[in-house]
Tab-separated table of C-alpha atoms and ligand atoms in Angstrom:
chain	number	residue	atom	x	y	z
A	1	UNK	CA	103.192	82.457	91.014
A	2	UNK	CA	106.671	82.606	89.552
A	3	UNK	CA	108.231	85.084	88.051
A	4	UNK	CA	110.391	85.607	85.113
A	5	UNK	CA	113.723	86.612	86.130
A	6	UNK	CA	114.930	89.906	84.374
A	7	UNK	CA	118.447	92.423	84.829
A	8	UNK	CA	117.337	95.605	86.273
A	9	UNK	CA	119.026	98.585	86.367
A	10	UNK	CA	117.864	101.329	88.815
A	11	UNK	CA	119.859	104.546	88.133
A	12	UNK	CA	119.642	106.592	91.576
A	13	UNK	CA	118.879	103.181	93.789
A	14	UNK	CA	121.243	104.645	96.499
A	15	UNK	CA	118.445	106.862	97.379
A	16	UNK	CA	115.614	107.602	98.615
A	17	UNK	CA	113.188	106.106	96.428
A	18	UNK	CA	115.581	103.819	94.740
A	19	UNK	CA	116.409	101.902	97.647
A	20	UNK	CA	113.388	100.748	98.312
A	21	UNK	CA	112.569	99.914	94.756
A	22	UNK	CA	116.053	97.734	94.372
A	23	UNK	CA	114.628	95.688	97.850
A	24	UNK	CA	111.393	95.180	96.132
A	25	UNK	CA	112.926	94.022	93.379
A	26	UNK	CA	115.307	91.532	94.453
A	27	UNK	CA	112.772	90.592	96.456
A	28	UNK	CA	110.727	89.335	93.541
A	29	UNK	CA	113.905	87.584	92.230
A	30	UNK	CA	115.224	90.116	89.755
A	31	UNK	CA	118.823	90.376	89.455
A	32	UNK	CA	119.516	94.370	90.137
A	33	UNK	CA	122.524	96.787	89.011
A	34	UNK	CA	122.189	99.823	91.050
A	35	UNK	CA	123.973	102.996	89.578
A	36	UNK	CA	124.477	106.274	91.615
A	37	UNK	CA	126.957	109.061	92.590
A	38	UNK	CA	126.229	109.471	95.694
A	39	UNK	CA	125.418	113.137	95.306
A	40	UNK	CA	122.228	112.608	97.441
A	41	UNK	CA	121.896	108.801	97.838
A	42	UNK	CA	124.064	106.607	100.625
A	43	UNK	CA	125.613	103.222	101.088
A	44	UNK	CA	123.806	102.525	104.225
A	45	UNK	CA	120.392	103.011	102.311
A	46	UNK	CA	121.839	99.963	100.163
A	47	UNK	CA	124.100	97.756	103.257
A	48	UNK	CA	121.397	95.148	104.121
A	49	UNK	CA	120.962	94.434	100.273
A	50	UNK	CA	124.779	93.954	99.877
A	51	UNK	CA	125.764	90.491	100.005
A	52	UNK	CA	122.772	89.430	97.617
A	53	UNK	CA	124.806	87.544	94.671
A	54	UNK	CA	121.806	89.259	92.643
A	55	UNK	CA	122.556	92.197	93.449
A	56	UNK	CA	125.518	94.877	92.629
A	57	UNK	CA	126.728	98.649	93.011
A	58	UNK	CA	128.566	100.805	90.556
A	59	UNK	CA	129.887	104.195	90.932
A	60	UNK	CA	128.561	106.224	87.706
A	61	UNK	CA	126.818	109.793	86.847
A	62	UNK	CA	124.483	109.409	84.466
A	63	UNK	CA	125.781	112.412	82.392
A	64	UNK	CA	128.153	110.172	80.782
A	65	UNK	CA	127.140	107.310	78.962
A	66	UNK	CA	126.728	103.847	80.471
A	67	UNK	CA	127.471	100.501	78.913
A	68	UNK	CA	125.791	97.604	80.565
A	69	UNK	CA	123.326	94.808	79.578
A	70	UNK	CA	120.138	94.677	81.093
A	71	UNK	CA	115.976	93.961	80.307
A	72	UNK	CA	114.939	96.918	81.883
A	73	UNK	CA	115.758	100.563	83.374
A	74	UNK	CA	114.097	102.731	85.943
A	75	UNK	CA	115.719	105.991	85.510
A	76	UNK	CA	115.487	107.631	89.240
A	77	UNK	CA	118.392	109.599	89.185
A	78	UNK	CA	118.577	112.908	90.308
A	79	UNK	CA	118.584	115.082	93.358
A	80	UNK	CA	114.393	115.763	94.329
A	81	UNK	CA	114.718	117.893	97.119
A	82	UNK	CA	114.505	121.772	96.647
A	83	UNK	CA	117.625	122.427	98.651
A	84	UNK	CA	119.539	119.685	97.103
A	85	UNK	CA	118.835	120.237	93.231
A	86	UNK	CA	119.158	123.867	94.200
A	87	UNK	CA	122.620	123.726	94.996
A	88	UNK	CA	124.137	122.809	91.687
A	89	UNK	CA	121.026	123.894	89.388
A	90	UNK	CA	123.326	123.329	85.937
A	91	UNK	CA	124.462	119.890	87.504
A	92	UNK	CA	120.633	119.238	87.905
A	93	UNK	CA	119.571	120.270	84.505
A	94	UNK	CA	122.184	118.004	83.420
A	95	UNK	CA	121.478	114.861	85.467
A	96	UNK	CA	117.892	115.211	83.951
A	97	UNK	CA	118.370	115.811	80.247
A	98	UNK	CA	121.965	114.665	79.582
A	99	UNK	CA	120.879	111.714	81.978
A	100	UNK	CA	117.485	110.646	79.929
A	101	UNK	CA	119.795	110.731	76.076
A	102	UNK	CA	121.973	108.548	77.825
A	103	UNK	CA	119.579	105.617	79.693
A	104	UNK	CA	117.167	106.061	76.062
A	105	UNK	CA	120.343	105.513	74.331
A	106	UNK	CA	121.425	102.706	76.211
A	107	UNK	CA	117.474	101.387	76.386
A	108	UNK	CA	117.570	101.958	72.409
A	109	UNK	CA	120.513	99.912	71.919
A	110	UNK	CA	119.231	96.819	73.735
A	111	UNK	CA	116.024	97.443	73.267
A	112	UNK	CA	115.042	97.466	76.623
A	113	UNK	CA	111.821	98.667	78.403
A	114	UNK	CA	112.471	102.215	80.401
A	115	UNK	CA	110.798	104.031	83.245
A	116	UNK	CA	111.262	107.728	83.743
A	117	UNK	CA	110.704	109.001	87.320
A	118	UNK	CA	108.967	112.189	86.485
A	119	UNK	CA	107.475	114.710	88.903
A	120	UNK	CA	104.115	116.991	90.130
A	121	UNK	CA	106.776	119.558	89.442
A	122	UNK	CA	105.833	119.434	85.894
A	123	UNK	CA	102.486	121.125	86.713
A	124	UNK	CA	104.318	124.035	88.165
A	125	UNK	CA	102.020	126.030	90.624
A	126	UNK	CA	99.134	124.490	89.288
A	127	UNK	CA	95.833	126.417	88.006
A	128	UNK	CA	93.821	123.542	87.863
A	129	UNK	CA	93.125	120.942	90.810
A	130	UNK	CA	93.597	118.383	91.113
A	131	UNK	CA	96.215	117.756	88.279
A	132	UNK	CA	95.241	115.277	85.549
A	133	UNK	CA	98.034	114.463	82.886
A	134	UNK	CA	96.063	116.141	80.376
A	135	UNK	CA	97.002	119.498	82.360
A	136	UNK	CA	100.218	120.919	80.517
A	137	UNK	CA	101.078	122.815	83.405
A	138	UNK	CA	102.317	126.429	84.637
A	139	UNK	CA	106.042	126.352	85.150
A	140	UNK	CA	108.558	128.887	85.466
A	141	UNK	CA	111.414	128.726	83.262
A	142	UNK	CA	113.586	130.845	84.597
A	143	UNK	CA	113.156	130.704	88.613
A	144	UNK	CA	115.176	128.938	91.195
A	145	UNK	CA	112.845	125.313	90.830
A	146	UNK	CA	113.351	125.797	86.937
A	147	UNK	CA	116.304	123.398	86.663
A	148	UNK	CA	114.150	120.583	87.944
A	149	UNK	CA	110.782	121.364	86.520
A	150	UNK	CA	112.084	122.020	83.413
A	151	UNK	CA	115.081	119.208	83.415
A	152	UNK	CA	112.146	116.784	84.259
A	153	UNK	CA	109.713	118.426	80.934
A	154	UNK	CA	112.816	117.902	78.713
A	155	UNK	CA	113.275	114.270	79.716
A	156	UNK	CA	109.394	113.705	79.031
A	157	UNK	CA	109.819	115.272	75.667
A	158	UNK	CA	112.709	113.114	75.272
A	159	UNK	CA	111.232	109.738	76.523
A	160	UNK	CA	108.171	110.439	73.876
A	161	UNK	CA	110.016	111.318	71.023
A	162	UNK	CA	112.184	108.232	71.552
A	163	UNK	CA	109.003	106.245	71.815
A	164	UNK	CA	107.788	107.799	68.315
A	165	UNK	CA	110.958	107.889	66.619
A	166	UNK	CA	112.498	104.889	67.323
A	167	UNK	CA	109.948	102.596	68.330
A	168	UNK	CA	110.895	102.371	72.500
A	169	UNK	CA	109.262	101.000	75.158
A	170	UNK	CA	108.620	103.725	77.691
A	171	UNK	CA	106.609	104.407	80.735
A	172	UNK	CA	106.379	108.089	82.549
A	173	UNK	CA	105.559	108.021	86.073
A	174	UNK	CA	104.672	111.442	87.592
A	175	UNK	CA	105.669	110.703	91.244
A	176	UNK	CA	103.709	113.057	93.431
A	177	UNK	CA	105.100	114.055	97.110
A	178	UNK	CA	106.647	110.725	98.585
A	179	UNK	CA	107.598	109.900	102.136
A	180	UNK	CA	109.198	107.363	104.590
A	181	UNK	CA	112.031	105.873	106.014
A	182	UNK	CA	115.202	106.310	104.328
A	183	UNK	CA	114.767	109.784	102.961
A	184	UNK	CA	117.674	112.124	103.973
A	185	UNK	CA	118.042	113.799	107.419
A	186	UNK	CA	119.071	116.842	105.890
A	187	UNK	CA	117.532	117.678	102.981
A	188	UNK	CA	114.658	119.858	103.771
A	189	UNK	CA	112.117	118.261	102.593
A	190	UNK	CA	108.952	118.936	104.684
A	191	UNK	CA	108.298	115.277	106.243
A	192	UNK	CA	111.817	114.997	107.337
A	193	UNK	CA	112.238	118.549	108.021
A	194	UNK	CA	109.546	118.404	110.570
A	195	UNK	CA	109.807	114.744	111.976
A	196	UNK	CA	113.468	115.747	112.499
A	197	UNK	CA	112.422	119.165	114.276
A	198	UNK	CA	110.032	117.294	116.240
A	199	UNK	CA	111.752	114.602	117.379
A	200	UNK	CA	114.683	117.156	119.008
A	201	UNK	CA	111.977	119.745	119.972
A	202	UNK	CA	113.681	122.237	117.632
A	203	UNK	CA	111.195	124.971	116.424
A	204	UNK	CA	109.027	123.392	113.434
A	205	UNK	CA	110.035	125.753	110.011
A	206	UNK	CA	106.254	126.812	108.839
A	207	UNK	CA	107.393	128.574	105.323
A	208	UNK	CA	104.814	130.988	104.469
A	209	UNK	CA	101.567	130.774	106.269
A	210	UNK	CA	101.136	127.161	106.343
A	211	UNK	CA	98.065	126.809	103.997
A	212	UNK	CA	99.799	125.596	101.110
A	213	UNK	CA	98.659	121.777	100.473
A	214	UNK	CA	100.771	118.774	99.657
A	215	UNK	CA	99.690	115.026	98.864
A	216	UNK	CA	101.969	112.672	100.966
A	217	UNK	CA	102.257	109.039	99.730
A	218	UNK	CA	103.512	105.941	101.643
A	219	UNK	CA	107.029	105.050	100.075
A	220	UNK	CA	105.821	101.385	99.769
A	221	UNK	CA	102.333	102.638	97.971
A	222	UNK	CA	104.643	104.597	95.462
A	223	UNK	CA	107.125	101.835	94.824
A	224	UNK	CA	104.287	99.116	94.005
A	225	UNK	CA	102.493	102.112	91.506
A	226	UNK	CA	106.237	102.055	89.769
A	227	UNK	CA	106.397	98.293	89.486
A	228	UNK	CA	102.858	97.795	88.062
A	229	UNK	CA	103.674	100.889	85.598
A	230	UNK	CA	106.748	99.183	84.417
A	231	UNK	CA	104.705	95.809	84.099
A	232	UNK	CA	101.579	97.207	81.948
A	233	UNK	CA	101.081	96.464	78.375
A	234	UNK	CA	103.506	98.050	76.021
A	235	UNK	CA	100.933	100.876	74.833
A	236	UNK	CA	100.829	102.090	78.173
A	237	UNK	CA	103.311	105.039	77.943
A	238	UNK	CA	101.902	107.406	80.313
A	239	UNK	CA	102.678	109.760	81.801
A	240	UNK	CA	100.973	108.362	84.811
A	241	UNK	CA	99.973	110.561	87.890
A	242	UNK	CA	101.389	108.126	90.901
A	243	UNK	CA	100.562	109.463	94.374
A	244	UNK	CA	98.037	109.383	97.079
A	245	UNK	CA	95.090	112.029	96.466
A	246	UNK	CA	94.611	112.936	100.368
A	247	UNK	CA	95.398	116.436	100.294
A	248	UNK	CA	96.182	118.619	103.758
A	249	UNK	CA	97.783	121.875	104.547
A	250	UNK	CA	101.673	122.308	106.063
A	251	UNK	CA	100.211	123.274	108.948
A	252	UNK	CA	97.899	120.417	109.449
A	253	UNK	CA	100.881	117.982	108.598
A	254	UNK	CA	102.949	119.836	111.708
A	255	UNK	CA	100.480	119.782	114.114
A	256	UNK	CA	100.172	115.528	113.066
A	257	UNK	CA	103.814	115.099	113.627
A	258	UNK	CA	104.040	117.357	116.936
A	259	UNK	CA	100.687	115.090	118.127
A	260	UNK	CA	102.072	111.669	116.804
A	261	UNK	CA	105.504	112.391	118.546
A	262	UNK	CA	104.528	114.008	122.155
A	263	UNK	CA	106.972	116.702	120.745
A	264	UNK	CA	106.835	119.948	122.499
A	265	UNK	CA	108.004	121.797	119.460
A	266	UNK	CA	106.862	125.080	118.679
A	267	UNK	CA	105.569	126.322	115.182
A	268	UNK	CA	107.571	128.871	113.558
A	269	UNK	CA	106.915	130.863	110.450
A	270	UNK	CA	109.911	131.424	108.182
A	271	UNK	CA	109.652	133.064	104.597
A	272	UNK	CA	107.684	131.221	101.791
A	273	UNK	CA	110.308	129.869	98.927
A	274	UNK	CA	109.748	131.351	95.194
A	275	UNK	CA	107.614	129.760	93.029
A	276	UNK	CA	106.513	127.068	96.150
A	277	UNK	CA	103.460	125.842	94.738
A	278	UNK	CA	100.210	126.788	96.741
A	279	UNK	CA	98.242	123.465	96.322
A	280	UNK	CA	98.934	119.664	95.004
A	281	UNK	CA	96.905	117.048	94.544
A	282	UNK	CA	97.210	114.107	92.300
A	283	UNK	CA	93.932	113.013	90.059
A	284	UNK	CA	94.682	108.831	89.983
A	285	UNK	CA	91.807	108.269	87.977
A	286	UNK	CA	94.262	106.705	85.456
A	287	UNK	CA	96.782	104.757	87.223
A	288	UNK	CA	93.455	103.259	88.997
A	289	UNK	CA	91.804	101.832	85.198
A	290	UNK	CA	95.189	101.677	83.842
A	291	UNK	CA	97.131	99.985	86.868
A	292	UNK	CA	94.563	98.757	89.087
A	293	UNK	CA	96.722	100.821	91.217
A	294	UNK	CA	95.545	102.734	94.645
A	295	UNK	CA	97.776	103.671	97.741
A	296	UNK	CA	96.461	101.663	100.593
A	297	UNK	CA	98.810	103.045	103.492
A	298	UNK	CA	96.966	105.943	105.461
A	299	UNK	CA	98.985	109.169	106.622
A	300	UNK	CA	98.619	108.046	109.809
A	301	UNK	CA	100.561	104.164	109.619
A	302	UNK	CA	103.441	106.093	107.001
A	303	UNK	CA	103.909	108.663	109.518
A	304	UNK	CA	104.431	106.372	112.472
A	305	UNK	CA	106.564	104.320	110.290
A	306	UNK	CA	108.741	107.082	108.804
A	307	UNK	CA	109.038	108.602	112.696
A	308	UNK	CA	110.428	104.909	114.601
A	309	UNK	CA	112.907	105.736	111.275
A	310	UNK	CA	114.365	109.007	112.084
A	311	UNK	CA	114.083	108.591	116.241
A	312	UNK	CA	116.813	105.358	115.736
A	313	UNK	CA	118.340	107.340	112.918
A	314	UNK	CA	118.832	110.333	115.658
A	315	UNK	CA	120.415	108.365	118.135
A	316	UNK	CA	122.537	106.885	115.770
A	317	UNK	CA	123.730	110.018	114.667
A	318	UNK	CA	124.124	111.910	118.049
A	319	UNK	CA	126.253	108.405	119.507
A	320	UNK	CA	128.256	108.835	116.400
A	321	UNK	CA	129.050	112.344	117.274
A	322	UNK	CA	129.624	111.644	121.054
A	323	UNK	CA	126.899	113.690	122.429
A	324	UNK	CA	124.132	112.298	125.015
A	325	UNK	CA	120.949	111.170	123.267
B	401	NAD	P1	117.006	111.074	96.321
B	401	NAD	O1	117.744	112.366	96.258
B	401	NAD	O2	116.943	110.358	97.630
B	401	NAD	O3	117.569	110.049	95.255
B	401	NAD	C1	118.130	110.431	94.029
B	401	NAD	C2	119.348	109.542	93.766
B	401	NAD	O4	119.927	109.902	92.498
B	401	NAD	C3	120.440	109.706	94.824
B	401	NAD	O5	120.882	108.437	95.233
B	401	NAD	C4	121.532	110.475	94.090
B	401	NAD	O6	122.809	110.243	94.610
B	401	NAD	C5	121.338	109.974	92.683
B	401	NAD	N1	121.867	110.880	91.655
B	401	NAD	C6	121.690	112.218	91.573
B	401	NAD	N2	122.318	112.689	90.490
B	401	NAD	C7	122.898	111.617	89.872
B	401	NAD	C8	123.703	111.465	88.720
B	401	NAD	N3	124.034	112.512	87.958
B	401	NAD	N4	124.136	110.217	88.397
B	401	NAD	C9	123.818	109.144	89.171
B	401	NAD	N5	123.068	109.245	90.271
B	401	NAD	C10	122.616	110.470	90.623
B	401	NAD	O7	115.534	111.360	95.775
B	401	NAD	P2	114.255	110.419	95.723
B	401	NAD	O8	113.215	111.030	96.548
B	401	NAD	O9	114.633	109.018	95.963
B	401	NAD	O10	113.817	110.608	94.192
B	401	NAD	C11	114.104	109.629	93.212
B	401	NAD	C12	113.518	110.081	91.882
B	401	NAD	O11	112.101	110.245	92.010
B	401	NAD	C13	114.075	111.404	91.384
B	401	NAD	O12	114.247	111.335	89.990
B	401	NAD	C14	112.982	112.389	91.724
B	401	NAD	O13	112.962	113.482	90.842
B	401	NAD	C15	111.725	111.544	91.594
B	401	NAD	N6	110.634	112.073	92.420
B	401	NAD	C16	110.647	111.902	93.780
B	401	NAD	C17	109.628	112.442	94.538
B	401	NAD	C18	109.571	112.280	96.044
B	401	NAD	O14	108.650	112.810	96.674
B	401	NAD	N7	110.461	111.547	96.656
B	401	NAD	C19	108.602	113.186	93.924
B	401	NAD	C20	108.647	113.347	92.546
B	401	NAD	C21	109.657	112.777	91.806
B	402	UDP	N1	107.949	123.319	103.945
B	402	UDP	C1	107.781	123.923	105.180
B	402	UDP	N2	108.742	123.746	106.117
B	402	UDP	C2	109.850	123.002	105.908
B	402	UDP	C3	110.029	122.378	104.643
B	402	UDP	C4	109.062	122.565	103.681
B	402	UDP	O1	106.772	124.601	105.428
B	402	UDP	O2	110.681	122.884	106.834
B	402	UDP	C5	106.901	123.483	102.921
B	402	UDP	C6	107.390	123.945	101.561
B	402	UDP	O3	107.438	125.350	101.513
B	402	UDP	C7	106.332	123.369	100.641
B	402	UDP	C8	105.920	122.070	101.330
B	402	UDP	O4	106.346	122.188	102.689
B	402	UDP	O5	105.210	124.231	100.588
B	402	UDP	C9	106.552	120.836	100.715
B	402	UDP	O6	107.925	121.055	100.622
B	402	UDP	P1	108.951	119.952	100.105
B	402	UDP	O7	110.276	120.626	99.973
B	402	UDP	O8	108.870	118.747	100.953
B	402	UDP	O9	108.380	119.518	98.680
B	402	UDP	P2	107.885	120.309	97.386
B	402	UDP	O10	107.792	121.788	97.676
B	402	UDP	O11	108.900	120.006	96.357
B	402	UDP	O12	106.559	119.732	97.129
């Protein structure tokens, strides 16, 4: 089948998430601007992908405005680890809020079609399970996850009323815990965190007492969810639950990696973070009528994927620094 060629910008490509979607793209024959700062995302994430005359790099935060010319926009940036949008919470806020005026504004003036990567995080610690996007939510607006839960509710508000008010094109995507290769060594985020730990047989960090659940999805299952999102019917706005609705506990997920790697890591307990939500689970019954969308890659396949990732990732590292594998 061919495809119509459009200009896509991906604000955040650099990272996690991003890079991936920019390879996807360009592999359907899109020409791509990535746009990132580099707080969180890297080059290296992007270096196979440079050299493609369709697709370019700038430099840019999105708290200042942006003037390019482009079809579409898939507004990923910002930092979604806890200890990264932790560290410069007003920065965060920013990125979110100051971020979504500007890509509406810039989506408004060319009147282009725009995706908002939006989060579980918007359900808070939720009281209902699993979450529907008719749940509003139970966030705290004043603890140390505020700035993104929050940040991430303003630029919903702000993708709707841009929708009403002037007419845009807009899809919300509530991206629900997301894993694989390419996410950052180092920035705590439990799949990482753990393969990481494993893979040097480092003590694995239980916070709390382990029985919290999480939701993992494949990064390829969550990248194709984006894609058909962006491609539905204009009255598809969302928001959109995207993620994969197999739910297990921390501790489950650390005694997988420890099996899957032949680490002999040892489970240790270290304090539970504020306001860490107690369960997750996405209910897809919408992106599945809306989307014809379901993630397809078990734990199991992502996992083994995501650890061949971070075991040539660790040698890489440790030959860079000089030491002995
Ligand atoms: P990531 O940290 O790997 O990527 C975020 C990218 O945004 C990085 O490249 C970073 O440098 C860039 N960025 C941050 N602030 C910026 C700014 N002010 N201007 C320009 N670029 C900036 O995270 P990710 O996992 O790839 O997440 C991508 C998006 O998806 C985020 O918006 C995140 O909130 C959302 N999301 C991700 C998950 C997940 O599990 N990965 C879950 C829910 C939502
Ligand atoms: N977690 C953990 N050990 C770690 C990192 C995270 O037990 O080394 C827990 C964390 O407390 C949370 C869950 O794993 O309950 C998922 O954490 P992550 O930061 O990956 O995502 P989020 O809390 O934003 O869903």
């Amino acid at each position: 089948m061919s495809v119509v060629s459009k200009r896509i910008l991906v604000t955040g490509g650099a990272g996690f998430l991003g890079s991936h979607l920019c390879e996807r793209l360009l592999a359907a024959g899109h020409d791509v601007l990535c746009v990132d700062n580099y707080f969180t995302g890297r080059r290296s994430n992007l270096a196979h992908l440079i050299g493609n005359p369709r697709f370019e790099v700038m430099r840019h935060d999105v708290t200042f405005p942006l003037y390019v010319e482009v079809d579409e926009i898939y507004n990923l940036a910002c930092p979604a680890s806890p200890v990264h949008y932790q560290h410069d919470p007003v920065q965060t806020t920013k990125t979110s809020v100051h971020g979504a005026i500007n890509m509406l504004g810039l989506a408004k003036r060319l009147r282009a079609k725009i995706l908002q990567a939006s989060t579980s995080e918007v359900y808070g610690d939720p009281a209902v399970h699993p979450q529907t996007e008719a749940y509003w939510g139970n966030v705290n607006p004043i603890g140390f996850r505020s700035c993104y839960d929050e940040g991430k509710r303003c630029a919903e508000t702000l993708f709707f009323d841009y929708h009403r008010q002037h007419r845009l094109r807009i899809k919300v995507a509530r991206i629900f815990n997301t894993y694989g290769p390419r996410m950052h060594p180092q920035d705590g985020r439990v799949v990482s965190n753990f393969i990481m730990q494993a893979l040097s047989g480092a003590p694995i960090t239980i916070y709390g007492d382990g029985s919290q659940t999480r939701s993992f999805c494949y990064v390829d299952d969550l990248v194709e969810g984006l894609i058909r999102l962006m491609e539905s019917p204009d009255d598809v706005t969302g928001p959109v639950n995207i993620g994969n609705p197999v739910e297990m506990s921390i501790r489950d997920l650390a005694e997988a990696v420890i099996e899957m790697t032949g680490s002999r890591s040892t489970l240790v307990k270290a304090p539970l973070p504020a306001d860490d939500p107690i369960q997750r689970r996405p209910d897809i019954t919408l992106a599945r009528s809306l989307l014809g969308w379901e993630p397809r890659v078990a734990l199991r396949d992502g996992l083994e994927r995501t650890i061949a990732y971070f075991a040539v990732l660790r040698k890489e590292l440790e030959m860079a620094e000089g030491s002995p594998a």
